[in-house]
CSV table of C-alpha atoms in Angstrom, one decimal:
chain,number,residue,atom,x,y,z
A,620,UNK,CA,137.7,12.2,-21.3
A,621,UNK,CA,134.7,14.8,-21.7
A,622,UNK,CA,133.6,15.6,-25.6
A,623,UNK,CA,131.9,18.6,-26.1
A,624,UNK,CA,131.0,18.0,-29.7
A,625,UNK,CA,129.2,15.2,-30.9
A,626,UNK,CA,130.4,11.3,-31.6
A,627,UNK,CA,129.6,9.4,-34.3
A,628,UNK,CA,130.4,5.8,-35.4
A,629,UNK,CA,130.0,4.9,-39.0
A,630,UNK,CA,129.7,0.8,-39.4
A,631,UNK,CA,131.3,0.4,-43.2
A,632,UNK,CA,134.7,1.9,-44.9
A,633,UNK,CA,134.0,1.4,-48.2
A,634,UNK,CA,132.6,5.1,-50.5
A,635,UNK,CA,130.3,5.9,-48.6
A,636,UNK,CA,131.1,5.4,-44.8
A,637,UNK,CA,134.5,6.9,-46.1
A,638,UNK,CA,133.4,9.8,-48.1
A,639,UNK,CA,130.9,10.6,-44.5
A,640,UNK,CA,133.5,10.6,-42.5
A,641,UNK,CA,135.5,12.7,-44.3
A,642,UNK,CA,132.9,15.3,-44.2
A,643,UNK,CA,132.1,15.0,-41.0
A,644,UNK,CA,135.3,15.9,-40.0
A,645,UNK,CA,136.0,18.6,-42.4
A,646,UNK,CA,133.0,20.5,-40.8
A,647,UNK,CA,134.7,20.6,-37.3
A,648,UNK,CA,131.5,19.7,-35.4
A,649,UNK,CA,132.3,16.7,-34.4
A,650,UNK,CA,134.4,15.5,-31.6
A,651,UNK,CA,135.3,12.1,-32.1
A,652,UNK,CA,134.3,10.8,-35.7
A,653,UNK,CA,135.0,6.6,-35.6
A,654,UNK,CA,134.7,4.3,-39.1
A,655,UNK,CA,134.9,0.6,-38.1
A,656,UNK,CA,134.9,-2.4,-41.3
A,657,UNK,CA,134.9,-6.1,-41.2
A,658,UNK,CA,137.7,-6.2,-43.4
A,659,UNK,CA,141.1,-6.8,-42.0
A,660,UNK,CA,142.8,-4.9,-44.9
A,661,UNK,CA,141.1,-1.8,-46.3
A,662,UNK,CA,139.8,-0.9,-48.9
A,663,UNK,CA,138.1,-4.9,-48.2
A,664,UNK,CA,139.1,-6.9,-51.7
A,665,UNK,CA,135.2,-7.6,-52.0
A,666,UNK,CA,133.6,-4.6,-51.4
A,667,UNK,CA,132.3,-2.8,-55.0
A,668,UNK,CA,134.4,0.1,-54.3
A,669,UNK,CA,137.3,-1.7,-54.3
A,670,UNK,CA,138.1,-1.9,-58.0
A,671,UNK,CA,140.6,-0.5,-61.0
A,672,UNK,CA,137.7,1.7,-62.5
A,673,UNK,CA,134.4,3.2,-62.5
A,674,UNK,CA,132.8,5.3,-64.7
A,675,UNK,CA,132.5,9.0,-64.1
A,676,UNK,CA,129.5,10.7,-66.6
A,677,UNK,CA,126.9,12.7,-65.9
A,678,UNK,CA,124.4,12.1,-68.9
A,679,UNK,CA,121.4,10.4,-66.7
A,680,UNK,CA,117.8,10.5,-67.5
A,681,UNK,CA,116.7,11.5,-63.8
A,682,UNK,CA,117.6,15.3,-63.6
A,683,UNK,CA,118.6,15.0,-60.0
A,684,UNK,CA,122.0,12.7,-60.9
A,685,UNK,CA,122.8,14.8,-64.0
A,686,UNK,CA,123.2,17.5,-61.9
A,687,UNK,CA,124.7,15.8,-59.2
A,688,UNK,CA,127.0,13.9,-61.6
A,689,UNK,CA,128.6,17.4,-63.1
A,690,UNK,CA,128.7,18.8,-59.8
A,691,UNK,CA,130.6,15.6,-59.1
A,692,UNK,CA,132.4,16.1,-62.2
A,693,UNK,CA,134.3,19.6,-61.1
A,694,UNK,CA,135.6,18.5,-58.2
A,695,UNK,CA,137.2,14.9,-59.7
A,696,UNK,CA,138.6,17.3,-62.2
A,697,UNK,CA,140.2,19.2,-58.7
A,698,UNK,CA,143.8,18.8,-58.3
A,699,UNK,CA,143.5,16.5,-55.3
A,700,UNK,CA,142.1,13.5,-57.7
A,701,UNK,CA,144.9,14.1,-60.0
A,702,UNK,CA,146.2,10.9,-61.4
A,703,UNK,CA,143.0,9.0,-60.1
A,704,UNK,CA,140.3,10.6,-62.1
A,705,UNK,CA,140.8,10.3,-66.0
A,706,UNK,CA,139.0,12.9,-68.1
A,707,UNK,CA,138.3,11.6,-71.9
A,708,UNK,CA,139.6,14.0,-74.3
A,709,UNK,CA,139.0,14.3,-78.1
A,710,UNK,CA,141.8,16.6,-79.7
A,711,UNK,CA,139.9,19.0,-81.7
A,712,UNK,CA,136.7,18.3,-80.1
A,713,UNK,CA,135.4,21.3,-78.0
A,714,UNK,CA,135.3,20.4,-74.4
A,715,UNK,CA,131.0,21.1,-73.6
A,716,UNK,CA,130.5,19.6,-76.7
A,717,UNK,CA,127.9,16.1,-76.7
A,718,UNK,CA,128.3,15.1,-80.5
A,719,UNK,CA,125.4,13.1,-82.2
A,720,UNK,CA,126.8,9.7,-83.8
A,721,UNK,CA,125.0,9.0,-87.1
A,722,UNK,CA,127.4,7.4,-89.5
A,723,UNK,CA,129.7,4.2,-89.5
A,724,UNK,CA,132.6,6.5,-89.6
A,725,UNK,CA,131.7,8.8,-86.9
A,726,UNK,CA,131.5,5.4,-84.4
A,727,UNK,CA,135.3,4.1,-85.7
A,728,UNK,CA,136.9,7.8,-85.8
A,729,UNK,CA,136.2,7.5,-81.7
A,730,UNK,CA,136.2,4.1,-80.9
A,731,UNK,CA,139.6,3.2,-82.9
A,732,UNK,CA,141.7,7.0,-82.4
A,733,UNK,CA,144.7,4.7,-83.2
A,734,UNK,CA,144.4,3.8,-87.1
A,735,UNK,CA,146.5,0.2,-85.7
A,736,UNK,CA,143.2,-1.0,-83.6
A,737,UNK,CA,140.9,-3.0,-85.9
A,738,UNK,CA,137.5,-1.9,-84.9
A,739,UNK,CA,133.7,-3.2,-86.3
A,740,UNK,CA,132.0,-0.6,-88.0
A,741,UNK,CA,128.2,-0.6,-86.8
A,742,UNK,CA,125.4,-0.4,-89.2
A,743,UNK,CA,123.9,2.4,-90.9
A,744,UNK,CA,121.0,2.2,-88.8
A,745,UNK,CA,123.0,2.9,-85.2
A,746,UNK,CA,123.2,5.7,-83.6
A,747,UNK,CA,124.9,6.9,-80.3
A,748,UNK,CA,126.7,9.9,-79.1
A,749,UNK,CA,129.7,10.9,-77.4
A,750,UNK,CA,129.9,13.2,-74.4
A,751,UNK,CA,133.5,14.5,-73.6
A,752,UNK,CA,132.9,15.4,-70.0
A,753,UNK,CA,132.9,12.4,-68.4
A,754,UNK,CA,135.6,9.8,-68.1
A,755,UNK,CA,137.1,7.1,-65.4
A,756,UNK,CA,138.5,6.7,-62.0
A,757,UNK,CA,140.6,4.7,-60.3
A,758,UNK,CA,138.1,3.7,-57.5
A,759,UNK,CA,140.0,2.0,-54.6
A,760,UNK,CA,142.8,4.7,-55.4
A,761,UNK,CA,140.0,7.2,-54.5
A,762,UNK,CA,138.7,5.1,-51.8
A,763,UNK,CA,142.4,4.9,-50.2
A,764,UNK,CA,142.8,8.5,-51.1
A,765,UNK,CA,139.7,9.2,-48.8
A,766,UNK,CA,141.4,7.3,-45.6
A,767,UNK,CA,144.7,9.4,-46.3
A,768,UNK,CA,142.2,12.7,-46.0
A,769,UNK,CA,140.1,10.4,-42.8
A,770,UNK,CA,143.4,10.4,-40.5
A,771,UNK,CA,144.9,13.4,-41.6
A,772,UNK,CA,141.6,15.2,-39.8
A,773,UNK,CA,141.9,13.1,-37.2
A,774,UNK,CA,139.8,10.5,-37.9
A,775,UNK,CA,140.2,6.9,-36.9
A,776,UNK,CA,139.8,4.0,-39.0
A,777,UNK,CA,139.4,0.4,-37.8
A,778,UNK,CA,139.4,-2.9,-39.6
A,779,UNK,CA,138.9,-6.2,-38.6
A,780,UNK,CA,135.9,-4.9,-36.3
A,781,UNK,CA,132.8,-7.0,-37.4
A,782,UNK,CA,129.5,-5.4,-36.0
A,783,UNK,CA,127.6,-8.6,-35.0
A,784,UNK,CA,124.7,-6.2,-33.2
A,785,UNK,CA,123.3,-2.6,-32.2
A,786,UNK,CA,123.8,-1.4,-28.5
A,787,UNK,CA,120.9,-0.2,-27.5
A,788,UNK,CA,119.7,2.9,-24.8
A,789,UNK,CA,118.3,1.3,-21.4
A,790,UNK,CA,115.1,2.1,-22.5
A,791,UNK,CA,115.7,0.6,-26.0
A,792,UNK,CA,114.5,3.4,-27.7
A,793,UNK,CA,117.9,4.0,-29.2
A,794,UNK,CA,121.2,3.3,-30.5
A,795,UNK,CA,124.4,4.2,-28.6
A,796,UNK,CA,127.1,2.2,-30.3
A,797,UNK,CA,127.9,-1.2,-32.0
A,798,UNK,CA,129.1,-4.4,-30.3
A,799,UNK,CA,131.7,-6.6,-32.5
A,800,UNK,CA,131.9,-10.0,-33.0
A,801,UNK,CA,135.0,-10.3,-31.1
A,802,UNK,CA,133.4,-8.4,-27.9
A,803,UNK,CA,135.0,-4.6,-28.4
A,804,UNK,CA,132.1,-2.1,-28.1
A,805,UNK,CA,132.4,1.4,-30.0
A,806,UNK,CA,130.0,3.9,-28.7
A,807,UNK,CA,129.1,7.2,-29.8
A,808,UNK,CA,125.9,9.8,-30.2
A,809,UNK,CA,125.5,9.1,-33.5
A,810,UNK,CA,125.9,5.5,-35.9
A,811,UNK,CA,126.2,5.4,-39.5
A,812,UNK,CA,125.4,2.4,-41.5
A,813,UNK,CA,127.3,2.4,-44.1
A,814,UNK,CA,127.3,-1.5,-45.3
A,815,UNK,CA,127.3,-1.7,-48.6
A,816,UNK,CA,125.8,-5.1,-50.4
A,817,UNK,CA,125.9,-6.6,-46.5
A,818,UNK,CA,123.3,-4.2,-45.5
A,819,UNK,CA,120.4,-6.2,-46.3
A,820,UNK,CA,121.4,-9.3,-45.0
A,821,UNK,CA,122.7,-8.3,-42.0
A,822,UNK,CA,121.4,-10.1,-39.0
A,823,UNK,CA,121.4,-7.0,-36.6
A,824,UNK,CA,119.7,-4.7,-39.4
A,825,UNK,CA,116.5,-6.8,-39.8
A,826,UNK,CA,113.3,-5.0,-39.5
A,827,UNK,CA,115.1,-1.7,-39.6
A,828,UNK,CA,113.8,-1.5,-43.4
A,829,UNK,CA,111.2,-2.4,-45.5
A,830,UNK,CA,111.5,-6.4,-46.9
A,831,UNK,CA,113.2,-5.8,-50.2
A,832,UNK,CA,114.1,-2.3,-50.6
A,833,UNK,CA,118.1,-3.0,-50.1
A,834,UNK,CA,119.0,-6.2,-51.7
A,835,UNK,CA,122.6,-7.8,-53.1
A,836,UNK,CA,122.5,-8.3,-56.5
A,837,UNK,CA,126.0,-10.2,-58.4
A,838,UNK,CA,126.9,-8.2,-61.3
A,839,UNK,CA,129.4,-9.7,-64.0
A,840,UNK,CA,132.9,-8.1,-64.7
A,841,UNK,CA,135.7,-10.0,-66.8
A,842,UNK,CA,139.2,-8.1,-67.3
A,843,UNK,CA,141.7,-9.0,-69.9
A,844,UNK,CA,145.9,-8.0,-69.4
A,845,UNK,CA,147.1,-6.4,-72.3
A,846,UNK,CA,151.0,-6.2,-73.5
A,847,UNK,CA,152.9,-3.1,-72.9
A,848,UNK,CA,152.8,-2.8,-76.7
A,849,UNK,CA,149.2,-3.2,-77.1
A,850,UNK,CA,147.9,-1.5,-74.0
A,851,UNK,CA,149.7,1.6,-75.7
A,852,UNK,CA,148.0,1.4,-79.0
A,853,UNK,CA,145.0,0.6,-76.9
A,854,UNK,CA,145.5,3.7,-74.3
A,855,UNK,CA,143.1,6.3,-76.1
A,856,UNK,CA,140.3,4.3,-76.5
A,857,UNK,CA,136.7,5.9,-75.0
A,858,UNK,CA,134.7,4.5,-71.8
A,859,UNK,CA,131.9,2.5,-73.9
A,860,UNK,CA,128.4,1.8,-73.3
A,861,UNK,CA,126.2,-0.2,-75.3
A,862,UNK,CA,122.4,1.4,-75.1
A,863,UNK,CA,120.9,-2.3,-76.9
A,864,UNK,CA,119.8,-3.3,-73.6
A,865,UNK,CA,122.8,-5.6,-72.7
A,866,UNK,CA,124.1,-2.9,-70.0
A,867,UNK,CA,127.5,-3.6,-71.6
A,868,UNK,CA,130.4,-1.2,-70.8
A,869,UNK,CA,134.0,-0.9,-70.7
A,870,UNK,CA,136.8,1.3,-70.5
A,871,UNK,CA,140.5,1.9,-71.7
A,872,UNK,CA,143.5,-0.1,-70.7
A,873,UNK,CA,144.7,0.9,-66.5
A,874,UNK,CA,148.1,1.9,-65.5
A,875,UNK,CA,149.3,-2.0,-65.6
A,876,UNK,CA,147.3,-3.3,-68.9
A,877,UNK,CA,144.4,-4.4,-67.8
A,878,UNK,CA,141.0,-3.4,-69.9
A,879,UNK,CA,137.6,-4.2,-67.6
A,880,UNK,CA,134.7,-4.7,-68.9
A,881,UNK,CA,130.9,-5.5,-67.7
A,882,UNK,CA,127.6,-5.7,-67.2
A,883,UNK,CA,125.3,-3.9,-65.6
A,884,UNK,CA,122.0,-5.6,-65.5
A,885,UNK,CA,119.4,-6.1,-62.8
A,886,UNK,CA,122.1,-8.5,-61.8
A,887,UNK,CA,122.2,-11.9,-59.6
A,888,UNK,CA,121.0,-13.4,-56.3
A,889,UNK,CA,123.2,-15.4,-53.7
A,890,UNK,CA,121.1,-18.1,-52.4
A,891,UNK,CA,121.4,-16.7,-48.6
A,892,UNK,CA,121.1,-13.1,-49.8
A,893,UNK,CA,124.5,-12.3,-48.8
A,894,UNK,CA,127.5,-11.4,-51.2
A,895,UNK,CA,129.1,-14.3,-52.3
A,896,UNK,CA,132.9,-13.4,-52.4
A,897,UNK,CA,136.8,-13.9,-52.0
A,898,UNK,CA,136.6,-13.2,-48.6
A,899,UNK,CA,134.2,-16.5,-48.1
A,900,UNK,CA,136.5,-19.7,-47.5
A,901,UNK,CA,134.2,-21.7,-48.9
A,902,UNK,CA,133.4,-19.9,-52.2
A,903,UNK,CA,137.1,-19.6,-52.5
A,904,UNK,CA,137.4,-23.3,-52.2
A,905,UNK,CA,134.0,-24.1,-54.2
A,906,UNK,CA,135.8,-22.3,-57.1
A,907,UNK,CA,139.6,-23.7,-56.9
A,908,UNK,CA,138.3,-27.5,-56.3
A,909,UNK,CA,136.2,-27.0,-59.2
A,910,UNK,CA,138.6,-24.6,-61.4
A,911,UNK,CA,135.9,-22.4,-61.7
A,912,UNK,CA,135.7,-18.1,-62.3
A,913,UNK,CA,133.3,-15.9,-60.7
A,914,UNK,CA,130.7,-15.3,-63.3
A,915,UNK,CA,128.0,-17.4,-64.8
A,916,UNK,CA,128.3,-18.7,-68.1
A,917,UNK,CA,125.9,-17.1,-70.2
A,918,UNK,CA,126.7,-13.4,-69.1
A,919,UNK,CA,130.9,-14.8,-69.3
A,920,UNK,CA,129.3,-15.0,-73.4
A,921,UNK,CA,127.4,-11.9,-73.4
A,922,UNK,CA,130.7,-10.2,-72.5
A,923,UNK,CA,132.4,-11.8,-75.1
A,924,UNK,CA,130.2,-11.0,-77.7
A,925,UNK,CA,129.7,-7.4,-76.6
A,926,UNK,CA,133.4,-6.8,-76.5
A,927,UNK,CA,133.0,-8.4,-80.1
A,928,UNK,CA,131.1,-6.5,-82.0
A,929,UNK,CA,133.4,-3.2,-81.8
A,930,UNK,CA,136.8,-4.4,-80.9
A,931,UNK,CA,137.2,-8.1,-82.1
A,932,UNK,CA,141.2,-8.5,-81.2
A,933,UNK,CA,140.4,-7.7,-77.8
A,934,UNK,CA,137.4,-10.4,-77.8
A,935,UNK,CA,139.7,-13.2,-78.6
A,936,UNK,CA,142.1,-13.0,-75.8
A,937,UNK,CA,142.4,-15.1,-72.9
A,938,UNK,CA,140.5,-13.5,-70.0
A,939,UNK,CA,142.8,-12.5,-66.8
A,940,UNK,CA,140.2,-12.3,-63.9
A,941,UNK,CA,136.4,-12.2,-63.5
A,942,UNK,CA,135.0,-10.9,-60.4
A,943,UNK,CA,131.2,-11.1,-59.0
A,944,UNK,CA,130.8,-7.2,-58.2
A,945,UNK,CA,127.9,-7.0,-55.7
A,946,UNK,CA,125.5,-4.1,-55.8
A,947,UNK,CA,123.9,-3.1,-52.4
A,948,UNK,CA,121.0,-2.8,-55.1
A,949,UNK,CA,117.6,-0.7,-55.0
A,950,UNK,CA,115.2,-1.5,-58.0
A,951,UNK,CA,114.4,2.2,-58.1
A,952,UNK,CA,118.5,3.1,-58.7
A,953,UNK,CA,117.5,5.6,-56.1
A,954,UNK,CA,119.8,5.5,-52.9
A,955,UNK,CA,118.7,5.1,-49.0
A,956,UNK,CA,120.4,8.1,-47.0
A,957,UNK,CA,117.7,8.3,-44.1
A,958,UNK,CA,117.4,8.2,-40.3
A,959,UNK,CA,115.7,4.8,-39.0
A,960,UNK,CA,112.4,6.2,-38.0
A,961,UNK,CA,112.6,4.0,-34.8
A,962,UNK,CA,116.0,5.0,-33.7
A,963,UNK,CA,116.6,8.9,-33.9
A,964,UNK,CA,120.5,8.6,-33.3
A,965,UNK,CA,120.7,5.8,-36.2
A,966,UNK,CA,120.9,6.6,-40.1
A,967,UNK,CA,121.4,4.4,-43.0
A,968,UNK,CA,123.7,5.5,-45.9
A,969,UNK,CA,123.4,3.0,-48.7
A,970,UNK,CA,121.7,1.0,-51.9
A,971,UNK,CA,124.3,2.7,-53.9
A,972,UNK,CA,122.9,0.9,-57.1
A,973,UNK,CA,126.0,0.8,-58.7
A,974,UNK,CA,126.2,4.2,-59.6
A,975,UNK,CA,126.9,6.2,-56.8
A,976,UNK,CA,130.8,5.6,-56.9
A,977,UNK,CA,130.9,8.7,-59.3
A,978,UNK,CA,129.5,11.0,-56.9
A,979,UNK,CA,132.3,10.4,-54.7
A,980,UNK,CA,133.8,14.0,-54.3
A,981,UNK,CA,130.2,15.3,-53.6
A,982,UNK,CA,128.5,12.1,-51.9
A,983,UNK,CA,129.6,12.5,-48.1
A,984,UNK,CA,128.2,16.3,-48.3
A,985,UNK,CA,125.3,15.4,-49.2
A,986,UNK,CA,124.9,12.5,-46.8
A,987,UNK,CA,126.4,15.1,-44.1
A,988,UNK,CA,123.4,17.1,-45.1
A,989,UNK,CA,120.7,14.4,-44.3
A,990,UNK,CA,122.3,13.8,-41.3
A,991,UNK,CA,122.2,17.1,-39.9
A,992,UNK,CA,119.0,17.7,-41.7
A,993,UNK,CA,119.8,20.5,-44.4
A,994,UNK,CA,119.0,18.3,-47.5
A,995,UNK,CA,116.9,19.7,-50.3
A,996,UNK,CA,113.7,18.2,-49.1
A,997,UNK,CA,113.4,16.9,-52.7
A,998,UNK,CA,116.2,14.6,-52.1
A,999,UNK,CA,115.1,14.0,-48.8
A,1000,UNK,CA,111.7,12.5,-49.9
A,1001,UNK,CA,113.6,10.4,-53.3
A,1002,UNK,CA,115.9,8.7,-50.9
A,1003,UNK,CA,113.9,7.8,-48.1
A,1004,UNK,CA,113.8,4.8,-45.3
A,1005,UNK,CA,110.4,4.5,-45.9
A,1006,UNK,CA,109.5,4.2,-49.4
A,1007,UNK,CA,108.0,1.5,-51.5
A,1008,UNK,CA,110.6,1.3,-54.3
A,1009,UNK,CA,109.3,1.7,-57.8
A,1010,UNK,CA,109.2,-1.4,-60.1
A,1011,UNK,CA,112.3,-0.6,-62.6
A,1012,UNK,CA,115.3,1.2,-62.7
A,1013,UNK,CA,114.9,3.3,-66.0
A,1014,UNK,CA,118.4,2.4,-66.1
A,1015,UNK,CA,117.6,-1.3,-66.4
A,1016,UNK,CA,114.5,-1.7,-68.2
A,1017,UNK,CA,112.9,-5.0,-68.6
A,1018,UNK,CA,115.6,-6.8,-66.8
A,1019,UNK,CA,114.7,-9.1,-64.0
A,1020,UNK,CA,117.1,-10.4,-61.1
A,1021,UNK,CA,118.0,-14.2,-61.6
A,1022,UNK,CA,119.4,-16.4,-58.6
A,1023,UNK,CA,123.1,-17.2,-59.1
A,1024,UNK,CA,123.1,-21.2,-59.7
A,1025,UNK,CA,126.8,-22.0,-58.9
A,1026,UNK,CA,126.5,-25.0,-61.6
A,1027,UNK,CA,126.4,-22.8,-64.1
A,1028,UNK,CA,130.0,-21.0,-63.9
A,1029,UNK,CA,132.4,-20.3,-66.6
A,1030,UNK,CA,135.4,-22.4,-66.2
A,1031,UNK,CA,138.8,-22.0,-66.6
A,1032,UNK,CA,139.0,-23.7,-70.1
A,1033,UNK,CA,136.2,-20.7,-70.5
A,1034,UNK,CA,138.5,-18.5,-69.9
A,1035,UNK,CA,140.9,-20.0,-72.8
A,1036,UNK,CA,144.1,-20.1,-70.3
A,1037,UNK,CA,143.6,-16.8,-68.5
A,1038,UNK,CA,144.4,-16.6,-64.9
A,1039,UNK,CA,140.7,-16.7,-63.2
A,1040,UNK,CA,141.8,-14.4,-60.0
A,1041,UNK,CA,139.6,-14.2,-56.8
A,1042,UNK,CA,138.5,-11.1,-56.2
């Protein structure tokens, strides 16, 4: 068979390779557009995408992502998100309106909207605010929404194919396809790599990058199962984000109970660099022989104590899963969404950071427009191959990456009886 519009192969089905392909095909200039994963169900259990929730905002100190973000913003508000994006509302509060926090009561009239949730007052000496356009969304509903979208344009998605190397031209000065560890070749004009926290550490991928830039950083997330009767007096509460340097956040009560919350800090390091996960038999076994969770100990506390300090009832129940959410991590929080500049044909989409799932809606345009090279040349320049990362994420100030020491997990008697789930 004879294409007469170009081929391209993205390597990675989580938000991003998705999101790509879905542009791709939506601008009906390419032939034949292929997304492969290692995963033999998608979305993979393990990847960061796959999740209950996410936090939508837009209220970033870099100007690009605020505006980004509220682009973002209109379209999850789009009827085709409906029921997966969550908008916080505040009855009586204008929609536009970001309102200054400056007194105890301010803090519990938003945190506690139901007068039956006992909530700690902060001191007279907090302050915060609360911006209205923002909210959650369900991200591997979004992420299975985006596969729906991927074969309805005819698309093809394939799991279980695990790229063990790149095919290369006859003169080696490109990429024509991926081989997979089981032998099947997928060839095309164009490859995406679209890998996530396995980018770094992927054998075939070394040298491709600067040393460092990409890297898989472990970042903590505990959930705990509410009643139907308390997820209900529960169900209005805000997304919450502590600004006291813990990267604490959580969010409202899901469709089945659960309330998730985390941290997001410069996060953890796996001792081989790559993700350590549910998928791996022997971390899986590591952590049943040993009756251990997912997270280390002291950030299983600073949860805890976080949750603590506004809603105390929730802090004392038992814990239902915790989950090692790896970050395909840049220290810059800026994103990689560049051609390789040895390989014209081969692109790298990734070093999400752990906030690029909000950009969902807009995210595979604007990859679509590095790859055909229409970017803003601005945003061409801040998420570059090539750079030398800046030393801190304003995002994540002062906070330094620690190796993960697998002695140190929280236990299931940590967990005060709840079910530690692997994930």
């Amino acid at each position: 068979m004879t294409f007469t519009k170009p081929s391209v192969v993205i390597v990675g089905a989580g938000e991003l390779g998705a999101a790509t392909a879905v542009s791709l095909l939506r601008s009906g200039k390419y032939e034949r557009v292929t997304v492969i994963d290692r995963a033999v169900e998608l979305p993979a259990i393990d990847a960061a995408s796959c999740d209950i929730n996410k936090v939508v905002r837009f209220d970033y100190m870099d100007d690009d992502y605020s505006v980004l973000a509220r682009r973002a913003i209109d379209e999850w508000n789009k009827d085709e998100w409906k029921g997966i994006y969550h908008q916080y509302v505040v009855s009586g509060l204008p929609e536009s309106s970001i309102k200054l926090l400056q007194t105890p009561e301010e803090f519990v009239s938003l945190l506690a909207p139901s007068p039956d949730i006992p909530v700690n007052p902060p001191g007279e000496e907090v302050r915060g605010y609360h911006n209205p356009v923002g909210g959650w969304a369900n991200a591997s509903a979004a992420v299975n929404k985006l596969y729906e979208w991927l074969r309805a344009l005819g698309g093809e998605l394939v799991p279980a194919a695990d790229m063990s190397e790149l095919l290369y031209t006859t003169d080696g000065r490109d990429v024509r396809g991926v081989k997979c560890a089981d032998g099947r070749e997928f060839t095309a004009d164009k490859v995406i790599i679209a890998l996530g926290s396995w980018t770094a550490s992927h054998p075939a991928l070394r040298g491709l990058m600067p040393q460092g830039l990409i890297v898989a950083t472990g970042q903590t997330v505990a959930a705990i199962q509410l009643s139907p009767e308390d997820a209900k007096r529960y169900a209005k509460i805000p997304v919450s984000m502590h600004h006291d340097g813990s990267g604490y956040y959580s969010f409202p009560p899901n469709e089945t109970g659960l309330v998730k919350f985390a941290l997001h800090r410069a996060g953890y390091l796996s001792s081989t660099g790559v993700p350590r996960t549910a998928t791996d038999p022997e971390a899986v076994a590591f952590s049943e022989t040993n009756g251990l969770g997912w997270i280390p100990q002291e950030s299983f506390r600073d949860l805890k104590h976080q949750m603590s300090i506004v809603y105390p009832e929730l802090a004392k129940m038992p814990i239902a899963y915790t989950r090692m959410c790896w970050y395909s991590d840049v220290v810059d929080g800026d994103w990689v969404i560049d051609y390789s500049p040895e390989y014209p044909s081969l692109m790298v989409a990734s070093g999400g950071a752990g906030h690029a799932f909000k950009f969902l809606p807009i995210i595979g345009d604007l990859i679509l427009a590095r790859f055909e090279d229409t970017l803003d040349p601005h945003l061409k320049k801040k998420w570059r191959i090539t750079r030398t990362p800046a030393a801190e994420d304003p995002a994540r100030t002062g906070m330094k990456r620690k190796p993960l020491d697998l002695g140190s997990l929280v236990t299931k008697q940590d967990l005060r009886g709840g079910a530690a789930l692997s994930v």
